[in-house]
mmCIF file of C-alpha atoms in Angstrom:
data_model
loop_
_atom_site.group_PDB
_atom_site.id
_atom_site.type_symbol
_atom_site.label_atom_id
_atom_site.label_comp_id
_atom_site.label_asym_id
_atom_site.label_seq_id
_atom_site.Cartn_x
_atom_site.Cartn_y
_atom_site.Cartn_z
ATOM 1 C CA MET D 12 -12.815 -26.621 -22.137
ATOM 2 C CA ILE D 13 -15.430 -26.777 -25.298
ATOM 3 C CA VAL D 14 -16.473 -29.968 -23.838
ATOM 4 C CA GLN D 15 -17.144 -28.662 -20.680
ATOM 5 C CA VAL D 16 -19.277 -25.500 -22.537
ATOM 6 C CA ILE D 17 -21.430 -28.174 -24.457
ATOM 7 C CA CYS D 18 -22.028 -30.222 -20.917
ATOM 8 C CA THR D 19 -22.910 -27.136 -19.582
ATOM 9 C CA VAL D 20 -25.161 -26.209 -21.942
ATOM 10 C CA CYS D 21 -27.030 -29.393 -21.940
ATOM 11 C CA PHE D 22 -27.206 -29.430 -18.515
ATOM 12 C CA LEU D 23 -28.581 -25.871 -18.107
ATOM 13 C CA ALA D 24 -31.368 -27.187 -20.786
ATOM 14 C CA VAL D 25 -32.379 -29.563 -18.718
ATOM 15 C CA ASN D 26 -33.000 -27.359 -15.968
ATOM 16 C CA THR D 27 -34.899 -24.781 -17.877
ATOM 17 C CA PHE D 28 -36.935 -27.219 -19.708
ATOM 18 C CA TYR D 29 -37.994 -29.758 -16.752
ATOM 19 C CA VAL D 30 -38.896 -26.318 -14.397
ATOM 20 C CA SER D 31 -40.922 -24.622 -17.239
ATOM 21 C CA SER D 32 -42.896 -28.151 -18.101
ATOM 22 C CA SER D 33 -43.381 -28.885 -14.376
ATOM 23 C CA PHE D 34 -44.632 -25.317 -13.387
ATOM 24 C CA ASP D 35 -47.046 -25.354 -16.538
ATOM 25 C CA PHE D 36 -48.405 -28.855 -15.620
ATOM 26 C CA LEU D 37 -48.861 -27.615 -11.694
ATOM 27 C CA LYS D 38 -50.439 -24.887 -12.813
ATOM 28 C CA ALA D 39 -52.938 -26.612 -14.907
ATOM 29 C CA ASP D 40 -53.803 -28.824 -12.143
ATOM 30 C CA ASP D 41 -54.704 -26.318 -9.704
ATOM 31 C CA MET D 42 -56.519 -24.594 -12.151
ATOM 32 C CA GLY D 43 -58.834 -28.136 -12.013
ATOM 33 C CA GLU D 44 -59.384 -27.766 -15.689
ATOM 34 C CA ILE D 45 -57.420 -28.018 -18.625
ATOM 35 C CA ASN D 46 -57.670 -27.959 -22.282
ATOM 36 C CA GLN D 47 -57.895 -31.039 -23.887
ATOM 37 C CA THR D 48 -58.355 -30.145 -27.720
ATOM 38 C CA LEU D 49 -55.581 -31.705 -28.825
ATOM 39 C CA VAL D 50 -53.095 -29.765 -31.347
ATOM 40 C CA SER D 51 -53.455 -31.703 -35.068
ATOM 41 C CA GLU D 52 -51.256 -29.031 -36.478
ATOM 42 C CA PHE D 53 -48.668 -26.323 -35.499
ATOM 43 C CA LEU D 54 -48.166 -22.688 -36.423
ATOM 44 C CA LEU D 55 -44.500 -21.860 -37.695
ATOM 45 C CA LEU D 56 -43.790 -18.028 -37.056
ATOM 46 C CA GLY D 57 -40.602 -17.784 -38.873
ATOM 47 C CA LEU D 58 -40.410 -14.154 -39.958
ATOM 48 C CA SER D 59 -43.894 -13.201 -39.547
ATOM 49 C CA GLY D 60 -42.908 -10.289 -37.299
ATOM 50 C CA TYR D 61 -40.751 -8.761 -39.912
ATOM 51 C CA PRO D 62 -42.870 -8.721 -43.192
ATOM 52 C CA LYS D 63 -40.640 -6.017 -44.775
ATOM 53 C CA ILE D 64 -37.551 -8.517 -45.239
ATOM 54 C CA GLU D 65 -39.663 -11.918 -46.080
ATOM 55 C CA ILE D 66 -38.998 -11.495 -49.866
ATOM 56 C CA ILE D 67 -35.502 -10.680 -49.319
ATOM 57 C CA TYR D 68 -35.351 -13.444 -47.186
ATOM 58 C CA PHE D 69 -36.711 -15.844 -49.600
ATOM 59 C CA ALA D 70 -34.601 -14.978 -52.446
ATOM 60 C CA LEU D 71 -31.325 -15.252 -50.268
ATOM 61 C CA ILE D 72 -32.747 -18.979 -48.945
ATOM 62 C CA LEU D 73 -33.602 -19.758 -52.500
ATOM 63 C CA VAL D 74 -30.182 -19.080 -53.754
ATOM 64 C CA MET D 75 -28.443 -20.628 -50.965
ATOM 65 C CA TYR D 76 -30.464 -23.739 -51.729
ATOM 66 C CA LEU D 77 -29.698 -24.214 -55.160
ATOM 67 C CA VAL D 78 -26.392 -23.393 -54.250
ATOM 68 C CA ILE D 79 -26.495 -26.567 -51.762
ATOM 69 C CA LEU D 80 -27.955 -28.844 -54.433
ATOM 70 C CA ILE D 81 -25.467 -28.354 -57.085
ATOM 71 C CA GLY D 82 -22.314 -27.688 -55.310
ATOM 72 C CA ASN D 83 -23.157 -31.198 -53.150
ATOM 73 C CA GLY D 84 -24.397 -32.654 -56.116
ATOM 74 C CA VAL D 85 -21.383 -31.834 -58.163
ATOM 75 C CA LEU D 86 -19.085 -33.440 -55.236
ATOM 76 C CA ILE D 87 -21.159 -36.300 -55.054
ATOM 77 C CA ILE D 88 -20.756 -37.156 -58.856
ATOM 78 C CA ALA D 89 -17.076 -36.338 -58.762
ATOM 79 C CA SER D 90 -16.625 -38.712 -55.945
ATOM 80 C CA ILE D 91 -18.325 -41.569 -57.688
ATOM 81 C CA LEU D 92 -17.064 -40.516 -61.098
ATOM 82 C CA ASP D 93 -13.405 -39.903 -60.573
ATOM 83 C CA SER D 94 -11.320 -42.825 -59.699
ATOM 84 C CA ARG D 95 -8.861 -40.300 -58.024
ATOM 85 C CA LEU D 96 -11.137 -39.737 -55.262
ATOM 86 C CA HIS D 97 -11.846 -43.108 -54.569
ATOM 87 C CA THR D 98 -10.420 -42.937 -51.080
ATOM 88 C CA PRO D 99 -11.810 -42.846 -47.955
ATOM 89 C CA MET D 100 -11.482 -39.237 -47.262
ATOM 90 C CA TYR D 101 -13.665 -38.556 -50.116
ATOM 91 C CA PHE D 102 -16.122 -41.348 -49.443
ATOM 92 C CA PHE D 103 -16.681 -39.576 -46.269
ATOM 93 C CA LEU D 104 -16.781 -36.452 -48.170
ATOM 94 C CA GLY D 105 -19.679 -37.650 -50.603
ATOM 95 C CA ASN D 106 -21.490 -38.813 -47.669
ATOM 96 C CA LEU D 107 -21.398 -35.324 -46.024
ATOM 97 C CA SER D 108 -22.769 -33.918 -49.362
ATOM 98 C CA PHE D 109 -25.393 -36.240 -49.302
ATOM 99 C CA LEU D 110 -26.489 -35.492 -45.899
ATOM 100 C CA ASP D 111 -26.393 -31.930 -46.585
ATOM 101 C CA ILE D 112 -28.865 -32.073 -49.353
ATOM 102 C CA CYS D 113 -31.182 -34.381 -47.120
ATOM 103 C CA TYR D 114 -31.176 -32.166 -44.232
ATOM 104 C CA THR D 115 -31.847 -28.839 -46.340
ATOM 105 C CA SER D 116 -34.741 -30.667 -48.228
ATOM 106 C CA SER D 117 -36.738 -31.610 -45.227
ATOM 107 C CA SER D 118 -37.273 -28.112 -44.418
ATOM 108 C CA VAL D 119 -35.802 -25.537 -46.693
ATOM 109 C CA PRO D 120 -38.973 -26.090 -49.710
ATOM 110 C CA SER D 121 -41.640 -25.586 -46.899
ATOM 111 C CA THR D 122 -39.960 -22.419 -45.377
ATOM 112 C CA LEU D 123 -39.744 -20.654 -48.759
ATOM 113 C CA VAL D 124 -43.374 -21.501 -49.491
ATOM 114 C CA SER D 125 -44.622 -20.152 -45.868
ATOM 115 C CA LEU D 126 -42.317 -16.980 -46.932
ATOM 116 C CA ILE D 127 -44.170 -16.542 -50.463
ATOM 117 C CA SER D 128 -47.428 -17.653 -49.600
ATOM 118 C CA LYS D 129 -47.777 -16.989 -46.172
ATOM 119 C CA GLU D 130 -48.950 -20.242 -45.489
ATOM 120 C CA ARG D 131 -47.075 -21.227 -42.088
ATOM 121 C CA ASN D 132 -49.178 -24.295 -40.678
ATOM 122 C CA ILE D 133 -47.666 -27.623 -40.654
ATOM 123 C CA SER D 134 -49.863 -31.203 -39.639
ATOM 124 C CA PHE D 135 -48.928 -32.993 -36.650
ATOM 125 C CA SER D 136 -47.187 -35.366 -39.246
ATOM 126 C CA GLY D 137 -45.341 -32.929 -41.214
ATOM 127 C CA CYS D 138 -43.336 -31.633 -38.110
ATOM 128 C CA ALA D 139 -42.706 -34.957 -37.000
ATOM 129 C CA VAL D 140 -40.927 -35.639 -40.045
ATOM 130 C CA GLN D 141 -38.847 -32.626 -40.075
ATOM 131 C CA MET D 142 -37.828 -33.205 -36.492
ATOM 132 C CA PHE D 143 -36.800 -36.803 -37.456
ATOM 133 C CA PHE D 144 -34.947 -35.595 -40.554
ATOM 134 C CA GLY D 145 -33.100 -32.709 -38.509
ATOM 135 C CA PHE D 146 -32.109 -34.785 -35.707
ATOM 136 C CA ALA D 147 -30.989 -37.853 -38.008
ATOM 137 C CA MET D 148 -28.758 -35.675 -40.168
ATOM 138 C CA GLY D 149 -27.619 -33.789 -37.269
ATOM 139 C CA SER D 150 -26.182 -36.708 -35.507
ATOM 140 C CA THR D 151 -25.091 -38.378 -38.593
ATOM 141 C CA GLU D 152 -22.956 -35.641 -39.409
ATOM 142 C CA CYS D 153 -21.288 -35.300 -35.924
ATOM 143 C CA LEU D 154 -20.684 -38.976 -36.359
ATOM 144 C CA LEU D 155 -19.351 -38.618 -39.813
ATOM 145 C CA LEU D 156 -16.773 -35.492 -38.996
ATOM 146 C CA GLY D 157 -15.382 -37.464 -36.410
ATOM 147 C CA MET D 158 -14.698 -40.137 -38.706
ATOM 148 C CA MET D 159 -12.975 -37.576 -41.216
ATOM 149 C CA ALA D 160 -10.880 -36.629 -38.272
ATOM 150 C CA PHE D 161 -9.551 -40.605 -37.328
ATOM 151 C CA ASP D 162 -9.158 -40.839 -41.023
ATOM 152 C CA ARG D 163 -6.776 -37.764 -41.093
ATOM 153 C CA TYR D 164 -5.140 -38.961 -37.915
ATOM 154 C CA VAL D 165 -4.319 -42.437 -39.572
ATOM 155 C CA ALA D 166 -3.262 -41.102 -42.777
ATOM 156 C CA ILE D 167 -0.669 -38.825 -41.071
ATOM 157 C CA CYS D 168 0.603 -40.322 -38.108
ATOM 158 C CA ASN D 169 0.432 -43.894 -39.549
ATOM 159 C CA PRO D 170 0.922 -43.447 -43.198
ATOM 160 C CA LEU D 171 2.265 -46.915 -43.876
ATOM 161 C CA ARG D 172 -0.525 -48.783 -41.878
ATOM 162 C CA TYR D 173 -3.320 -46.439 -43.543
ATOM 163 C CA PRO D 174 -4.385 -48.640 -46.435
ATOM 164 C CA ILE D 175 -4.767 -51.485 -43.739
ATOM 165 C CA ILE D 176 -6.363 -49.507 -41.262
ATOM 166 C CA MET D 177 -8.969 -47.661 -43.467
ATOM 167 C CA SER D 178 -9.629 -50.541 -45.801
ATOM 168 C CA LYS D 179 -12.740 -50.030 -48.032
ATOM 169 C CA VAL D 180 -14.774 -52.714 -45.604
ATOM 170 C CA ALA D 181 -13.796 -50.660 -42.997
ATOM 171 C CA TYR D 182 -14.477 -47.280 -43.751
ATOM 172 C CA VAL D 183 -17.666 -47.953 -45.448
ATOM 173 C CA LEU D 184 -18.676 -49.774 -42.027
ATOM 174 C CA MET D 185 -17.480 -46.807 -40.165
ATOM 175 C CA ALA D 186 -20.052 -44.578 -42.642
ATOM 176 C CA SER D 187 -22.634 -47.321 -42.204
ATOM 177 C CA VAL D 188 -22.291 -47.146 -38.584
ATOM 178 C CA SER D 189 -22.836 -43.183 -39.095
ATOM 179 C CA TRP D 190 -26.057 -43.459 -40.647
ATOM 180 C CA LEU D 191 -27.811 -45.831 -38.459
ATOM 181 C CA SER D 192 -26.696 -44.458 -35.220
ATOM 182 C CA GLY D 193 -27.945 -41.185 -36.391
ATOM 183 C CA GLY D 194 -31.385 -42.891 -37.480
ATOM 184 C CA ILE D 195 -31.959 -44.883 -34.503
ATOM 185 C CA ASN D 196 -31.233 -41.425 -32.248
ATOM 186 C CA SER D 197 -33.578 -39.646 -34.048
ATOM 187 C CA VAL D 198 -36.488 -42.255 -34.269
ATOM 188 C CA VAL D 199 -36.124 -42.322 -30.116
ATOM 189 C CA GLN D 200 -36.196 -38.730 -29.700
ATOM 190 C CA THR D 201 -38.945 -38.086 -32.385
ATOM 191 C CA LEU D 202 -40.860 -40.911 -31.235
ATOM 192 C CA LEU D 203 -40.820 -39.658 -27.312
ATOM 193 C CA ALA D 204 -41.876 -36.281 -28.604
ATOM 194 C CA MET D 205 -44.637 -37.322 -30.516
ATOM 195 C CA ARG D 206 -46.143 -39.468 -27.862
ATOM 196 C CA LEU D 207 -46.655 -36.470 -25.601
ATOM 197 C CA PRO D 208 -50.102 -34.444 -25.987
ATOM 198 C CA PHE D 209 -50.068 -30.574 -26.984
ATOM 199 C CA CYS D 210 -53.093 -29.017 -26.114
ATOM 200 C CA GLY D 211 -53.801 -25.059 -26.297
ATOM 201 C CA ASN D 212 -51.020 -23.221 -27.721
ATOM 202 C CA ASN D 213 -49.349 -24.539 -30.931
ATOM 203 C CA ILE D 214 -47.292 -21.632 -31.791
ATOM 204 C CA ILE D 215 -43.422 -22.334 -33.003
ATOM 205 C CA ASN D 216 -41.420 -19.414 -32.967
ATOM 206 C CA HIS D 217 -39.214 -20.843 -35.311
ATOM 207 C CA PHE D 218 -38.711 -21.673 -39.011
ATOM 208 C CA ALA D 219 -38.940 -25.225 -38.759
ATOM 209 C CA CYS D 220 -40.288 -28.061 -36.071
ATOM 210 C CA GLU D 221 -36.888 -27.840 -33.600
ATOM 211 C CA ILE D 222 -37.185 -30.350 -31.260
ATOM 212 C CA LEU D 223 -36.691 -27.997 -28.180
ATOM 213 C CA ALA D 224 -39.612 -25.550 -29.730
ATOM 214 C CA VAL D 225 -41.844 -28.251 -29.919
ATOM 215 C CA LEU D 226 -41.263 -29.740 -26.291
ATOM 216 C CA LYS D 227 -42.146 -26.279 -24.786
ATOM 217 C CA LEU D 228 -45.766 -26.736 -26.224
ATOM 218 C CA ALA D 229 -46.496 -30.074 -24.609
ATOM 219 C CA CYS D 230 -48.854 -30.028 -21.771
ATOM 220 C CA ALA D 231 -47.123 -33.231 -19.893
ATOM 221 C CA ASP D 232 -43.862 -33.722 -18.113
ATOM 222 C CA ILE D 233 -41.146 -34.001 -20.410
ATOM 223 C CA SER D 234 -38.268 -34.883 -18.155
ATOM 224 C CA LEU D 235 -37.451 -38.302 -19.851
ATOM 225 C CA ASN D 236 -37.287 -36.214 -23.323
ATOM 226 C CA ILE D 237 -34.918 -34.164 -21.597
ATOM 227 C CA ILE D 238 -32.842 -37.042 -20.127
ATOM 228 C CA THR D 239 -32.762 -38.699 -23.656
ATOM 229 C CA MET D 240 -31.333 -35.763 -25.270
ATOM 230 C CA VAL D 241 -28.972 -34.945 -22.623
ATOM 231 C CA ILE D 242 -27.645 -38.874 -23.295
ATOM 232 C CA SER D 243 -27.827 -38.402 -27.179
ATOM 233 C CA ASN D 244 -25.601 -34.744 -26.899
ATOM 234 C CA MET D 245 -22.606 -36.471 -24.842
ATOM 235 C CA ALA D 246 -22.815 -39.472 -27.394
ATOM 236 C CA PHE D 247 -23.494 -37.891 -30.636
ATOM 237 C CA LEU D 248 -22.211 -34.269 -29.933
ATOM 238 C CA VAL D 249 -19.292 -34.536 -27.107
ATOM 239 C CA LEU D 250 -17.977 -37.642 -28.041
ATOM 240 C CA PRO D 251 -17.104 -36.932 -31.771
ATOM 241 C CA LEU D 252 -15.594 -33.619 -30.793
ATOM 242 C CA MET D 253 -13.317 -35.472 -28.520
ATOM 243 C CA VAL D 254 -12.183 -37.892 -31.202
ATOM 244 C CA ILE D 255 -11.886 -34.862 -33.398
ATOM 245 C CA PHE D 256 -9.659 -33.101 -30.624
ATOM 246 C CA PHE D 257 -7.258 -35.575 -30.084
ATOM 247 C CA SER D 258 -6.814 -36.893 -33.555
ATOM 248 C CA TYR D 259 -5.724 -33.162 -34.300
ATOM 249 C CA MET D 260 -3.661 -32.710 -31.149
ATOM 250 C CA PHE D 261 -1.509 -35.975 -32.535
ATOM 251 C CA ILE D 262 -1.698 -34.660 -36.202
ATOM 252 C CA LEU D 263 -0.328 -31.319 -34.948
ATOM 253 C CA TYR D 264 2.438 -33.168 -33.001
ATOM 254 C CA THR D 265 3.043 -35.396 -35.807
ATOM 255 C CA ILE D 266 3.175 -32.622 -38.186
ATOM 256 C CA LEU D 267 5.878 -30.606 -35.904
ATOM 257 C CA GLN D 268 8.237 -33.417 -35.864
ATOM 258 C CA MET D 269 8.860 -33.141 -39.599
ATOM 259 C CA ASN D 270 11.831 -31.800 -41.043
ATOM 260 C CA SER D 271 10.830 -31.234 -44.406
ATOM 261 C CA ALA D 272 8.795 -27.894 -44.879
ATOM 262 C CA THR D 273 7.286 -29.010 -47.920
ATOM 263 C CA GLY D 274 5.662 -31.852 -46.052
ATOM 264 C CA ARG D 275 4.334 -29.834 -43.467
ATOM 265 C CA ARG D 276 2.317 -27.898 -45.611
ATOM 266 C CA LYS D 277 1.235 -30.902 -47.393
ATOM 267 C CA ALA D 278 -0.174 -32.291 -44.077
ATOM 268 C CA PHE D 279 -1.814 -28.707 -43.184
ATOM 269 C CA SER D 280 -3.329 -28.289 -46.452
ATOM 270 C CA THR D 281 -5.002 -32.045 -46.414
ATOM 271 C CA CYS D 282 -6.657 -30.935 -42.712
ATOM 272 C CA SER D 283 -7.232 -27.738 -43.589
ATOM 273 C CA ALA D 284 -10.796 -27.846 -45.244
ATOM 274 C CA HIS D 285 -12.097 -30.285 -42.584
ATOM 275 C CA LEU D 286 -10.704 -28.471 -39.955
ATOM 276 C CA THR D 287 -12.475 -25.512 -41.052
ATOM 277 C CA VAL D 288 -15.529 -27.528 -41.305
ATOM 278 C CA VAL D 289 -15.788 -28.239 -37.652
ATOM 279 C CA ILE D 290 -15.136 -25.101 -36.418
ATOM 280 C CA ILE D 291 -18.045 -23.554 -38.569
ATOM 281 C CA PHE D 292 -20.443 -26.661 -37.498
ATOM 282 C CA TYR D 293 -19.645 -26.845 -33.798
ATOM 283 C CA GLY D 294 -19.189 -22.898 -33.535
ATOM 284 C CA THR D 295 -22.659 -22.445 -35.020
ATOM 285 C CA ILE D 296 -24.038 -25.194 -32.391
ATOM 286 C CA LEU D 297 -22.310 -23.328 -29.929
ATOM 287 C CA PHE D 298 -24.273 -19.572 -30.958
ATOM 288 C CA LEU D 299 -27.450 -21.470 -31.661
ATOM 289 C CA TYR D 300 -28.059 -23.193 -28.513
ATOM 290 C CA ALA D 301 -26.228 -21.248 -25.823
ATOM 291 C CA LYS D 302 -28.724 -18.622 -26.198
ATOM 292 C CA PRO D 303 -32.582 -18.871 -25.162
ATOM 293 C CA LYS D 304 -34.590 -21.312 -27.398
ATOM 294 C CA SER D 305 -37.923 -20.284 -29.140
ATOM 295 C CA GLN D 306 -40.504 -18.563 -26.970
ATOM 296 C CA ASP D 307 -44.085 -18.506 -27.281
ATOM 297 C CA LEU D 308 -46.314 -15.013 -27.918
ATOM 298 C CA THR D 309 -48.094 -15.254 -24.370
ATOM 299 C CA GLY D 310 -46.174 -13.367 -21.417
ATOM 300 C CA GLU D 311 -42.686 -13.664 -22.973
ATOM 301 C CA GLU D 312 -40.409 -11.723 -25.607
ATOM 302 C CA LYS D 313 -40.332 -13.104 -29.304
ATOM 303 C CA LEU D 314 -37.500 -14.771 -30.237
ATOM 304 C CA GLN D 315 -34.787 -11.680 -31.478
ATOM 305 C CA ALA D 316 -34.205 -11.629 -35.491
ATOM 306 C CA SER D 317 -30.642 -12.284 -34.386
ATOM 307 C CA ASP D 318 -31.294 -15.400 -33.070
ATOM 308 C CA LYS D 319 -32.853 -16.304 -36.218
ATOM 309 C CA LEU D 320 -30.262 -15.277 -38.394
ATOM 310 C CA ILE D 321 -28.060 -17.760 -36.498
ATOM 311 C CA SER D 322 -30.758 -20.533 -36.796
ATOM 312 C CA LEU D 323 -30.297 -20.091 -40.593
ATOM 313 C CA PHE D 324 -26.542 -20.134 -40.669
ATOM 314 C CA TYR D 325 -26.655 -23.506 -39.159
ATOM 315 C CA GLY D 326 -29.368 -24.900 -41.297
ATOM 316 C CA VAL D 327 -28.347 -23.124 -44.689
ATOM 317 C CA VAL D 328 -25.220 -21.452 -44.877
ATOM 318 C CA THR D 329 -23.271 -24.027 -43.285
ATOM 319 C CA PRO D 330 -24.150 -26.890 -45.821
ATOM 320 C CA MET D 331 -23.735 -24.222 -48.536
ATOM 321 C CA LEU D 332 -20.272 -23.549 -47.493
ATOM 322 C CA ASN D 333 -19.155 -27.553 -47.087
ATOM 323 C CA PRO D 334 -18.557 -28.022 -50.805
ATOM 324 C CA ILE D 335 -17.063 -24.682 -51.063
ATOM 325 C CA ILE D 336 -14.442 -24.798 -48.865
ATOM 326 C CA TYR D 337 -13.672 -28.619 -49.902
ATOM 327 C CA SER D 338 -13.169 -27.282 -53.381
ATOM 328 C CA LEU D 339 -11.473 -24.268 -53.014
ATOM 329 C CA ARG D 340 -9.195 -25.773 -50.623
ATOM 330 C CA ASN D 341 -8.369 -29.198 -52.129
ATOM 331 C CA LYS D 342 -6.205 -29.654 -55.392
ATOM 332 C CA ASP D 343 -7.905 -33.233 -55.869
ATOM 333 C CA VAL D 344 -11.282 -31.969 -55.794
ATOM 334 C CA LYS D 345 -10.847 -29.177 -57.864
ATOM 335 C CA ALA D 346 -9.376 -31.290 -60.759
ATOM 336 C CA ALA D 347 -12.146 -33.642 -60.869
ATOM 337 C CA VAL D 348 -14.779 -30.882 -60.987
ATOM 338 C CA LYS D 349 -12.906 -29.363 -64.076
ATOM 339 C CA TYR D 350 -12.388 -32.511 -65.632
ATOM 340 C CA LEU D 351 -16.005 -33.632 -65.206
ATOM 341 C CA LEU D 352 -17.003 -29.762 -66.404
ATOM 342 C CA ASN D 353 -14.999 -29.745 -69.422
ATOM 343 C CA LYS D 354 -15.713 -33.424 -70.151
ATOM 344 C CA LYS D 355 -17.199 -33.817 -74.068
ATOM 345 C CA PRO D 356 -19.986 -36.240 -74.526
ATOM 346 C CA VAL D 357 -19.268 -38.916 -76.607
ATOM 347 C CA HIS D 358 -21.684 -38.976 -79.839
#
């Protein structure tokens, strides 16, 4: 059911943006002349329509960003220094924490600057960098969540073969493939977007250079971009979600077959943190992209504040919650963090 919803959203996006871009392109031809002044920078509106809450928003984002840096940083250090966390699950968790830091650091600092200084311009190259990191980190996170689900499946359903299947070579390779695939996907999408001519309107009704919002400003046919994005969504959104779904179906079946209540509780506890993160991650994506995307100011309504709050939740709150969820629901992580915090320096 979830897969069908995602596919429906993808194809709705194809039709919407293809028709919109084609209409604009044909209209320009009918006029006989088109503004050939190419855009050298973009204007990110953010919360410019709500000046009274910009200071509050700045404080909230700053606090959450600091929590992201500290929380994920502590998890990374703990997973490296504590030998009890030298397992596939915590290796993937360390990668996820590093990814969250990279993702938020690519957009949050510029958002904070725009909120406090009212400087909302971003250069063409700066926009490309934001799009690259946003797409790369999002794609990689989807794959990592799928890898983590597979790890839990092997640990619970095939515990005797777990050390063989999830050897160090295997899980390092799985993480490397996730990063490499996400990077390649982002390079392709970013290059395809940046090759387009942008003329006339340069206003992005968003906090950052979100790729769909940028594509709407192109004064050329974007059908190739949309087709590649649909293929990308199928590979990086739908396939990992299918891996997660079937992994947990087998996990649930195995747990229900256990005779020991203690064993069932232990199995559920090892999966609860990851499952919570998956629900938040994919649930936010569905809410975010099932709604109309960024609108320009000419002839169309402004993006509602609720939509921007959902965008913030996806971009800042979710990375902030990840280390909190794993710390609260995992005894090993809590023990490692307490050990690091209480560790006295050697003189």
